[in-house]
PDB file of C-alpha atoms in Angstrom:
ATOM      1  CA  MET T   1     122.983  90.646 119.863  1.00 85.00           C
ATOM      2  CA  THR T   2     124.067  90.851 116.252  1.00 93.00           C
ATOM      3  CA  LEU T   3     126.831  93.276 115.330  1.00 96.00           C
ATOM      4  CA  ARG T   4     126.344  95.161 112.066  1.00 97.00           C
ATOM      5  CA  VAL T   5     129.605  96.300 110.482  1.00 97.00           C
ATOM      6  CA  LEU T   6     129.946  98.448 107.388  1.00 98.00           C
ATOM      7  CA  GLY T   7     133.293  97.809 105.712  1.00 98.00           C
ATOM      8  CA  VAL T   8     134.883 100.314 103.343  1.00 97.00           C
ATOM      9  CA  ASP T   9     137.729  99.665 100.916  1.00 95.00           C
ATOM     10  CA  PRO T  10     138.458 103.329 100.148  1.00 95.00           C
ATOM     11  CA  GLY T  11     139.506 104.683  96.804  1.00 92.00           C
ATOM     12  CA  LEU T  12     138.727 107.600  94.514  1.00 92.00           C
ATOM     13  CA  THR T  13     138.000 105.571  91.385  1.00 93.00           C
ATOM     14  CA  ARG T  14     136.344 102.620  93.138  1.00 94.00           C
ATOM     15  CA  CYS T  15     135.263 102.702  96.782  1.00 96.00           C
ATOM     16  CA  GLY T  16     134.055  99.274  97.901  1.00 96.00           C
ATOM     17  CA  ILE T  17     131.294  99.116 100.515  1.00 98.00           C
ATOM     18  CA  GLY T  18     129.944  96.034 102.281  1.00 98.00           C
ATOM     19  CA  VAL T  19     127.576  95.470 105.183  1.00 98.00           C
ATOM     20  CA  VAL T  20     127.735  92.309 107.293  1.00 98.00           C
ATOM     21  CA  ASP T  21     125.775  91.113 110.310  1.00 97.00           C
ATOM     22  CA  VAL T  22     127.803  88.931 112.680  1.00 95.00           C
ATOM     23  CA  GLU T  23     126.322  86.876 115.510  1.00 94.00           C
ATOM     24  CA  LYS T  24     128.024  86.017 118.810  1.00 90.00           C
ATOM     25  CA  ASN T  25     129.042  82.630 117.394  1.00 90.00           C
ATOM     26  CA  ARG T  26     130.894  84.482 114.578  1.00 91.00           C
ATOM     27  CA  ARG T  27     128.374  83.451 111.914  1.00 94.00           C
ATOM     28  CA  ALA T  28     128.489  86.237 109.341  1.00 95.00           C
ATOM     29  CA  THR T  29     125.685  87.135 106.944  1.00 97.00           C
ATOM     30  CA  MET T  30     125.979  89.513 104.005  1.00 97.00           C
ATOM     31  CA  VAL T  31     123.442  92.358 104.122  1.00 98.00           C
ATOM     32  CA  ALA T  32     124.539  94.423 101.105  1.00 98.00           C
ATOM     33  CA  PHE T  33     127.550  95.334  99.026  1.00 98.00           C
ATOM     34  CA  GLY T  34     128.448  97.688  96.215  1.00 97.00           C
ATOM     35  CA  VAL T  35     131.003 100.030  94.751  1.00 97.00           C
ATOM     36  CA  VAL T  36     130.918 103.803  94.449  1.00 96.00           C
ATOM     37  CA  GLY T  37     132.756 104.841  91.318  1.00 93.00           C
ATOM     38  CA  THR T  38     134.065 108.203  90.206  1.00 94.00           C
ATOM     39  CA  SER T  39     135.810 109.244  87.031  1.00 94.00           C
ATOM     40  CA  PRO T  40     139.399 110.543  87.017  1.00 93.00           C
ATOM     41  CA  GLU T  41     138.153 113.230  84.599  1.00 95.00           C
ATOM     42  CA  GLU T  42     136.030 114.774  87.360  1.00 95.00           C
ATOM     43  CA  SER T  43     137.499 117.352  89.734  1.00 95.00           C
ATOM     44  CA  LEU T  44     138.699 116.108  93.121  1.00 94.00           C
ATOM     45  CA  ASP T  45     136.009 118.001  95.001  1.00 95.00           C
ATOM     46  CA  GLN T  46     133.265 116.432  92.883  1.00 97.00           C
ATOM     47  CA  ARG T  47     134.745 112.944  93.267  1.00 96.00           C
ATOM     48  CA  LEU T  48     134.872 113.306  97.060  1.00 97.00           C
ATOM     49  CA  LEU T  49     131.321 114.681  97.056  1.00 97.00           C
ATOM     50  CA  VAL T  50     130.078 111.561  95.237  1.00 97.00           C
ATOM     51  CA  ILE T  51     131.772 109.343  97.829  1.00 97.00           C
ATOM     52  CA  ALA T  52     130.468 111.469 100.728  1.00 97.00           C
ATOM     53  CA  THR T  53     126.900 111.422  99.416  1.00 97.00           C
ATOM     54  CA  SER T  54     127.004 107.680  98.818  1.00 97.00           C
ATOM     55  CA  ILE T  55     128.458 106.817 102.233  1.00 97.00           C
ATOM     56  CA  ASP T  56     125.820 109.037 103.870  1.00 98.00           C
ATOM     57  CA  GLU T  57     123.124 107.042 102.051  1.00 98.00           C
ATOM     58  CA  TRP T  58     124.642 103.712 103.129  1.00 98.00           C
ATOM     59  CA  LEU T  59     124.992 104.828 106.758  1.00 98.00           C
ATOM     60  CA  ASP T  60     121.407 106.097 106.865  1.00 97.00           C
ATOM     61  CA  LYS T  61     119.987 102.999 105.169  1.00 98.00           C
ATOM     62  CA  TYR T  62     121.897 100.260 107.015  1.00 98.00           C
ATOM     63  CA  GLU T  63     122.618 101.940 110.389  1.00 97.00           C
ATOM     64  CA  PRO T  64     125.820 100.016 111.230  1.00 97.00           C
ATOM     65  CA  HIS T  65     127.116  99.749 114.787  1.00 97.00           C
ATOM     66  CA  VAL T  66     130.689 100.312 113.598  1.00 97.00           C
ATOM     67  CA  LEU T  67     132.673 101.093 110.433  1.00 97.00           C
ATOM     68  CA  ALA T  68     135.750  99.123 109.401  1.00 97.00           C
ATOM     69  CA  VAL T  69     137.999 101.034 107.006  1.00 96.00           C
ATOM     70  CA  GLU T  70     141.165  99.858 105.322  1.00 93.00           C
ATOM     71  CA  ARG T  71     144.179 101.610 106.788  1.00 89.00           C
ATOM     72  CA  VAL T  72     146.632 103.046 104.289  1.00 77.00           C
ATOM     73  CA  PHE T  73     149.776 101.186 105.272  1.00 66.00           C
ATOM     74  CA  SER T  74     152.435 101.611 102.618  1.00 61.00           C
ATOM     75  CA  GLN T  75     152.429 102.141  98.903  1.00 60.00           C
ATOM     76  CA  LEU T  76     155.005 103.529  96.517  1.00 66.00           C
ATOM     77  CA  ASN T  77     152.544 105.520  94.418  1.00 70.00           C
ATOM     78  CA  VAL T  78     152.041 108.780  96.342  1.00 75.00           C
ATOM     79  CA  SER T  79     149.065 109.920  94.234  1.00 73.00           C
ATOM     80  CA  THR T  80     147.261 106.636  94.941  1.00 77.00           C
ATOM     81  CA  VAL T  81     147.973 106.935  98.668  1.00 83.00           C
ATOM     82  CA  MET T  82     146.653 110.512  98.676  1.00 85.00           C
ATOM     83  CA  GLY T  83     143.437 109.502  96.894  1.00 84.00           C
ATOM     84  CA  VAL T  84     142.844 106.611  99.289  1.00 88.00           C
ATOM     85  CA  ALA T  85     143.556 108.868 102.289  1.00 90.00           C
ATOM     86  CA  GLN T  86     141.169 111.546 101.009  1.00 93.00           C
ATOM     87  CA  ALA T  87     138.390 109.000 100.416  1.00 94.00           C
ATOM     88  CA  SER T  88     139.049 107.508 103.875  1.00 94.00           C
ATOM     89  CA  GLY T  89     138.761 110.936 105.467  1.00 95.00           C
ATOM     90  CA  VAL T  90     135.367 111.560 103.891  1.00 96.00           C
ATOM     91  CA  VAL T  91     134.117 108.160 105.114  1.00 97.00           C
ATOM     92  CA  ILE T  92     135.503 108.594 108.639  1.00 96.00           C
ATOM     93  CA  ALA T  93     133.986 112.082 108.925  1.00 96.00           C
ATOM     94  CA  ALA T  94     130.567 110.765 107.847  1.00 97.00           C
ATOM     95  CA  ALA T  95     130.699 108.143 110.612  1.00 97.00           C
ATOM     96  CA  ALA T  96     131.898 110.703 113.174  1.00 96.00           C
ATOM     97  CA  ARG T  97     128.935 112.992 112.394  1.00 96.00           C
ATOM     98  CA  ARG T  98     126.650 110.109 113.410  1.00 96.00           C
ATOM     99  CA  GLY T  99     128.683 109.020 116.439  1.00 96.00           C
ATOM    100  CA  ILE T 100     129.536 105.682 114.812  1.00 96.00           C
ATOM    101  CA  PRO T 101     132.904 104.259 115.913  1.00 96.00           C
ATOM    102  CA  VAL T 102     135.503 103.632 113.217  1.00 96.00           C
ATOM    103  CA  ALA T 103     138.140 100.891 113.225  1.00 95.00           C
ATOM    104  CA  LEU T 104     141.113 100.809 110.866  1.00 94.00           C
ATOM    105  CA  HIS T 105     142.619  97.533 109.641  1.00 93.00           C
ATOM    106  CA  THR T 106     145.626  96.980 107.393  1.00 90.00           C
ATOM    107  CA  PRO T 107     145.319  94.827 104.271  1.00 89.00           C
ATOM    108  CA  SER T 108     147.554  92.157 105.831  1.00 89.00           C
ATOM    109  CA  GLU T 109     145.356  92.044 108.951  1.00 90.00           C
ATOM    110  CA  VAL T 110     142.289  91.502 106.775  1.00 92.00           C
ATOM    111  CA  LYS T 111     143.960  88.805 104.696  1.00 90.00           C
ATOM    112  CA  ALA T 112     145.163  87.009 107.829  1.00 89.00           C
ATOM    113  CA  ALA T 113     141.741  87.153 109.501  1.00 90.00           C
ATOM    114  CA  VAL T 114     139.818  85.907 106.468  1.00 90.00           C
ATOM    115  CA  THR T 115     142.259  83.459 104.849  1.00 88.00           C
ATOM    116  CA  GLY T 116     144.713  82.633 107.627  1.00 88.00           C
ATOM    117  CA  SER T 117     147.629  84.211 105.752  1.00 83.00           C
ATOM    118  CA  GLY T 118     148.570  87.886 105.659  1.00 84.00           C
ATOM    119  CA  THR T 119     150.111  87.423 102.204  1.00 85.00           C
ATOM    120  CA  SER T 120     147.050  85.972 100.416  1.00 85.00           C
ATOM    121  CA  ASN T 121     146.051  87.451  97.070  1.00 88.00           C
ATOM    122  CA  LYS T 122     142.730  89.119  96.186  1.00 87.00           C
ATOM    123  CA  ASP T 123     141.356  85.934  94.612  1.00 90.00           C
ATOM    124  CA  ALA T 124     141.892  84.001  97.853  1.00 90.00           C
ATOM    125  CA  VAL T 125     140.189  86.746  99.867  1.00 92.00           C
ATOM    126  CA  THR T 126     137.196  86.790  97.505  1.00 92.00           C
ATOM    127  CA  LYS T 127     136.936  82.986  97.588  1.00 94.00           C
ATOM    128  CA  LEU T 128     136.936  82.862 101.399  1.00 93.00           C
ATOM    129  CA  VAL T 129     134.514  85.807 101.721  1.00 94.00           C
ATOM    130  CA  THR T 130     132.141  83.928  99.406  1.00 95.00           C
ATOM    131  CA  LYS T 131     132.437  80.819 101.585  1.00 94.00           C
ATOM    132  CA  ILE T 132     132.195  82.628 104.953  1.00 95.00           C
ATOM    133  CA  LEU T 133     129.077  84.512 103.878  1.00 96.00           C
ATOM    134  CA  ARG T 134     127.573  81.424 102.177  1.00 96.00           C
ATOM    135  CA  LEU T 135     127.081  83.298  98.885  1.00 96.00           C
ATOM    136  CA  ASP T 136     126.097  81.604  95.635  1.00 96.00           C
ATOM    137  CA  ALA T 137     128.535  83.731  93.640  1.00 95.00           C
ATOM    138  CA  PRO T 138     131.621  85.782  94.506  1.00 95.00           C
ATOM    139  CA  PRO T 139     130.936  89.460  95.238  1.00 94.00           C
ATOM    140  CA  ARG T 140     132.176  91.570  92.337  1.00 93.00           C
ATOM    141  CA  PRO T 141     134.145  93.678  91.758  1.00 91.00           C
ATOM    142  CA  ALA T 142     137.027  92.798  94.082  1.00 91.00           C
ATOM    143  CA  ASP T 143     136.638  96.152  95.885  1.00 93.00           C
ATOM    144  CA  ALA T 144     133.240  94.986  97.178  1.00 95.00           C
ATOM    145  CA  ALA T 145     134.698  91.655  98.324  1.00 95.00           C
ATOM    146  CA  ASP T 146     137.483  93.557 100.112  1.00 95.00           C
ATOM    147  CA  ALA T 147     134.907  95.745 101.893  1.00 97.00           C
ATOM    148  CA  LEU T 148     133.024  92.638 103.059  1.00 97.00           C
ATOM    149  CA  ALA T 149     136.331  91.127 104.220  1.00 96.00           C
ATOM    150  CA  LEU T 150     137.025  94.287 106.260  1.00 96.00           C
ATOM    151  CA  ALA T 151     133.617  94.022 107.935  1.00 97.00           C
ATOM    152  CA  ILE T 152     134.133  90.328 108.747  1.00 96.00           C
ATOM    153  CA  THR T 153     137.635  91.014 110.048  1.00 94.00           C
ATOM    154  CA  HIS T 154     136.495  93.726 112.399  1.00 95.00           C
ATOM    155  CA  ALA T 155     133.646  91.660 113.839  1.00 93.00           C
ATOM    156  CA  TRP T 156     135.847  88.612 114.339  1.00 90.00           C
ATOM    157  CA  ARG T 157     138.781  90.548 115.785  1.00 84.00           C
ATOM    158  CA  SER T 158     136.701  92.632 118.166  1.00 76.00           C
ATOM    159  CA  GLY T 159     136.334  89.611 120.435  1.00 57.00           C
ATOM    160  CA  SER T 160     132.909  88.089 120.898  1.00 38.00           C
ATOM    161  CA  GLY T 161     131.589  89.374 117.608  1.00 41.00           C
ATOM    162  CA  THR T 162     129.341  91.873 119.383  1.00 41.00           C
ATOM    163  CA  SER T 163     131.791  94.477 120.631  1.00 40.00           C
ATOM    164  CA  ASN T 164     131.791  97.908 119.039  1.00 41.00           C
ATOM    165  CA  SER T 165     135.380  98.524 120.079  1.00 41.00           C
ATOM    166  CA  GLY T 166     137.869  98.995 117.281  1.00 43.00           C
ATOM    167  CA  ALA T 167     140.825 100.041 119.349  1.00 39.00           C
ATOM    168  CA  VAL T 168     143.965  97.975 119.233  1.00 37.00           C
ATOM    169  CA  THR T 169     145.781  98.320 122.520  1.00 32.00           C
ATOM    170  CA  THR T 170     149.307  97.357 123.418  1.00 31.00           C
ATOM    171  CA  GLY T 171     151.082  96.956 126.695  1.00 33.00           C
ATOM    172  CA  PRO T 172     150.437  95.045 129.908  1.00 33.00           C
ATOM    173  CA  GLY T 173     147.008  93.446 130.114  1.00 33.00           C
ATOM    174  CA  SER T 174     146.170  94.031 126.450  1.00 34.00           C
ATOM    175  CA  GLN T 175     144.884  91.375 124.074  1.00 43.00           C
ATOM    176  CA  SER T 176     147.561  89.403 122.285  1.00 48.00           C
ATOM    177  CA  LEU T 177     148.335  90.988 118.937  1.00 49.00           C
ATOM    178  CA  THR T 178     148.461  89.265 115.580  1.00 51.00           C
ATOM    179  CA  PRO T 179     151.752  89.409 113.668  1.00 55.00           C
ATOM    180  CA  ALA T 180     150.240  92.096 111.427  1.00 53.00           C
ATOM    181  CA  GLN T 181     149.182  94.170 114.451  1.00 51.00           C
ATOM    182  CA  ARG T 182     152.623  93.780 116.026  1.00 56.00           C
ATOM    183  CA  ALA T 183     154.252  94.888 112.771  1.00 58.00           C
ATOM    184  CA  TRP T 184     151.944  97.910 112.624  1.00 51.00           C
ATOM    185  CA  ALA T 185     152.590  98.823 116.279  1.00 56.00           C
ATOM    186  CA  ASP T 186     156.353  98.467 115.732  1.00 61.00           C
ATOM    187  CA  ALA T 187     156.191 100.670 112.615  1.00 56.00           C
ATOM    188  CA  GLU T 188     154.193 103.334 114.479  1.00 51.00           C
ATOM    189  CA  ALA T 189     156.661 103.272 117.402  1.00 58.00           C
ATOM    190  CA  LYS T 190     159.599 103.559 115.008  1.00 60.00           C
ATOM    191  CA  ALA T 191     157.959 106.506 113.218  1.00 55.00           C
ATOM    192  CA  ARG T 192     157.371 108.288 116.544  1.00 56.00           C
ATOM    193  CA  ARG T 193     161.011 107.807 117.546  1.00 65.00           C
ATOM    194  CA  ALA T 194     162.199 109.203 114.189  1.00 61.00           C
ATOM    195  CA  ARG T 195     160.330 112.514 114.679  1.00 56.00           C
TER     196      ARG T 195
END
């Protein structure tokens, strides 16, 4: 069975979307990619409506088994974080309405899965996505390449490449975690203790 993953690199100005089919042997094939853009001059409600309408169209057209969305991890610019979180919420709600599972992955997890290093830059991610998907040219803009990288990451990290599970579990009997997952789990545990 082939797993179809729709990856989303959320943002208000540019929301990258990419669809990838991944076989059991981890061979990944690009199905489609694009970017939904909105103007900062538009009102927030209208910008979110554009993203919501577009993601609905992508979900209906490509019927993914699972969505992979970039997790907002840490940024200094609060307004950017809020915009990304709002766009993410619209995307996650669209998937939930259809009963499609959603997995969240941090940027460092995606970089590590695709390039082997959690500190790679965007150019390295785009280069490896191009190679993994056997594309003639790099997907542009970078937001689209990031969305494809998210889809690849989820399929590869979910085990056999055909699991719909996006949950990262910790504790006895769980899968071994990557350094990025351990860092995320540690940060979440620390935040819970601070409450």
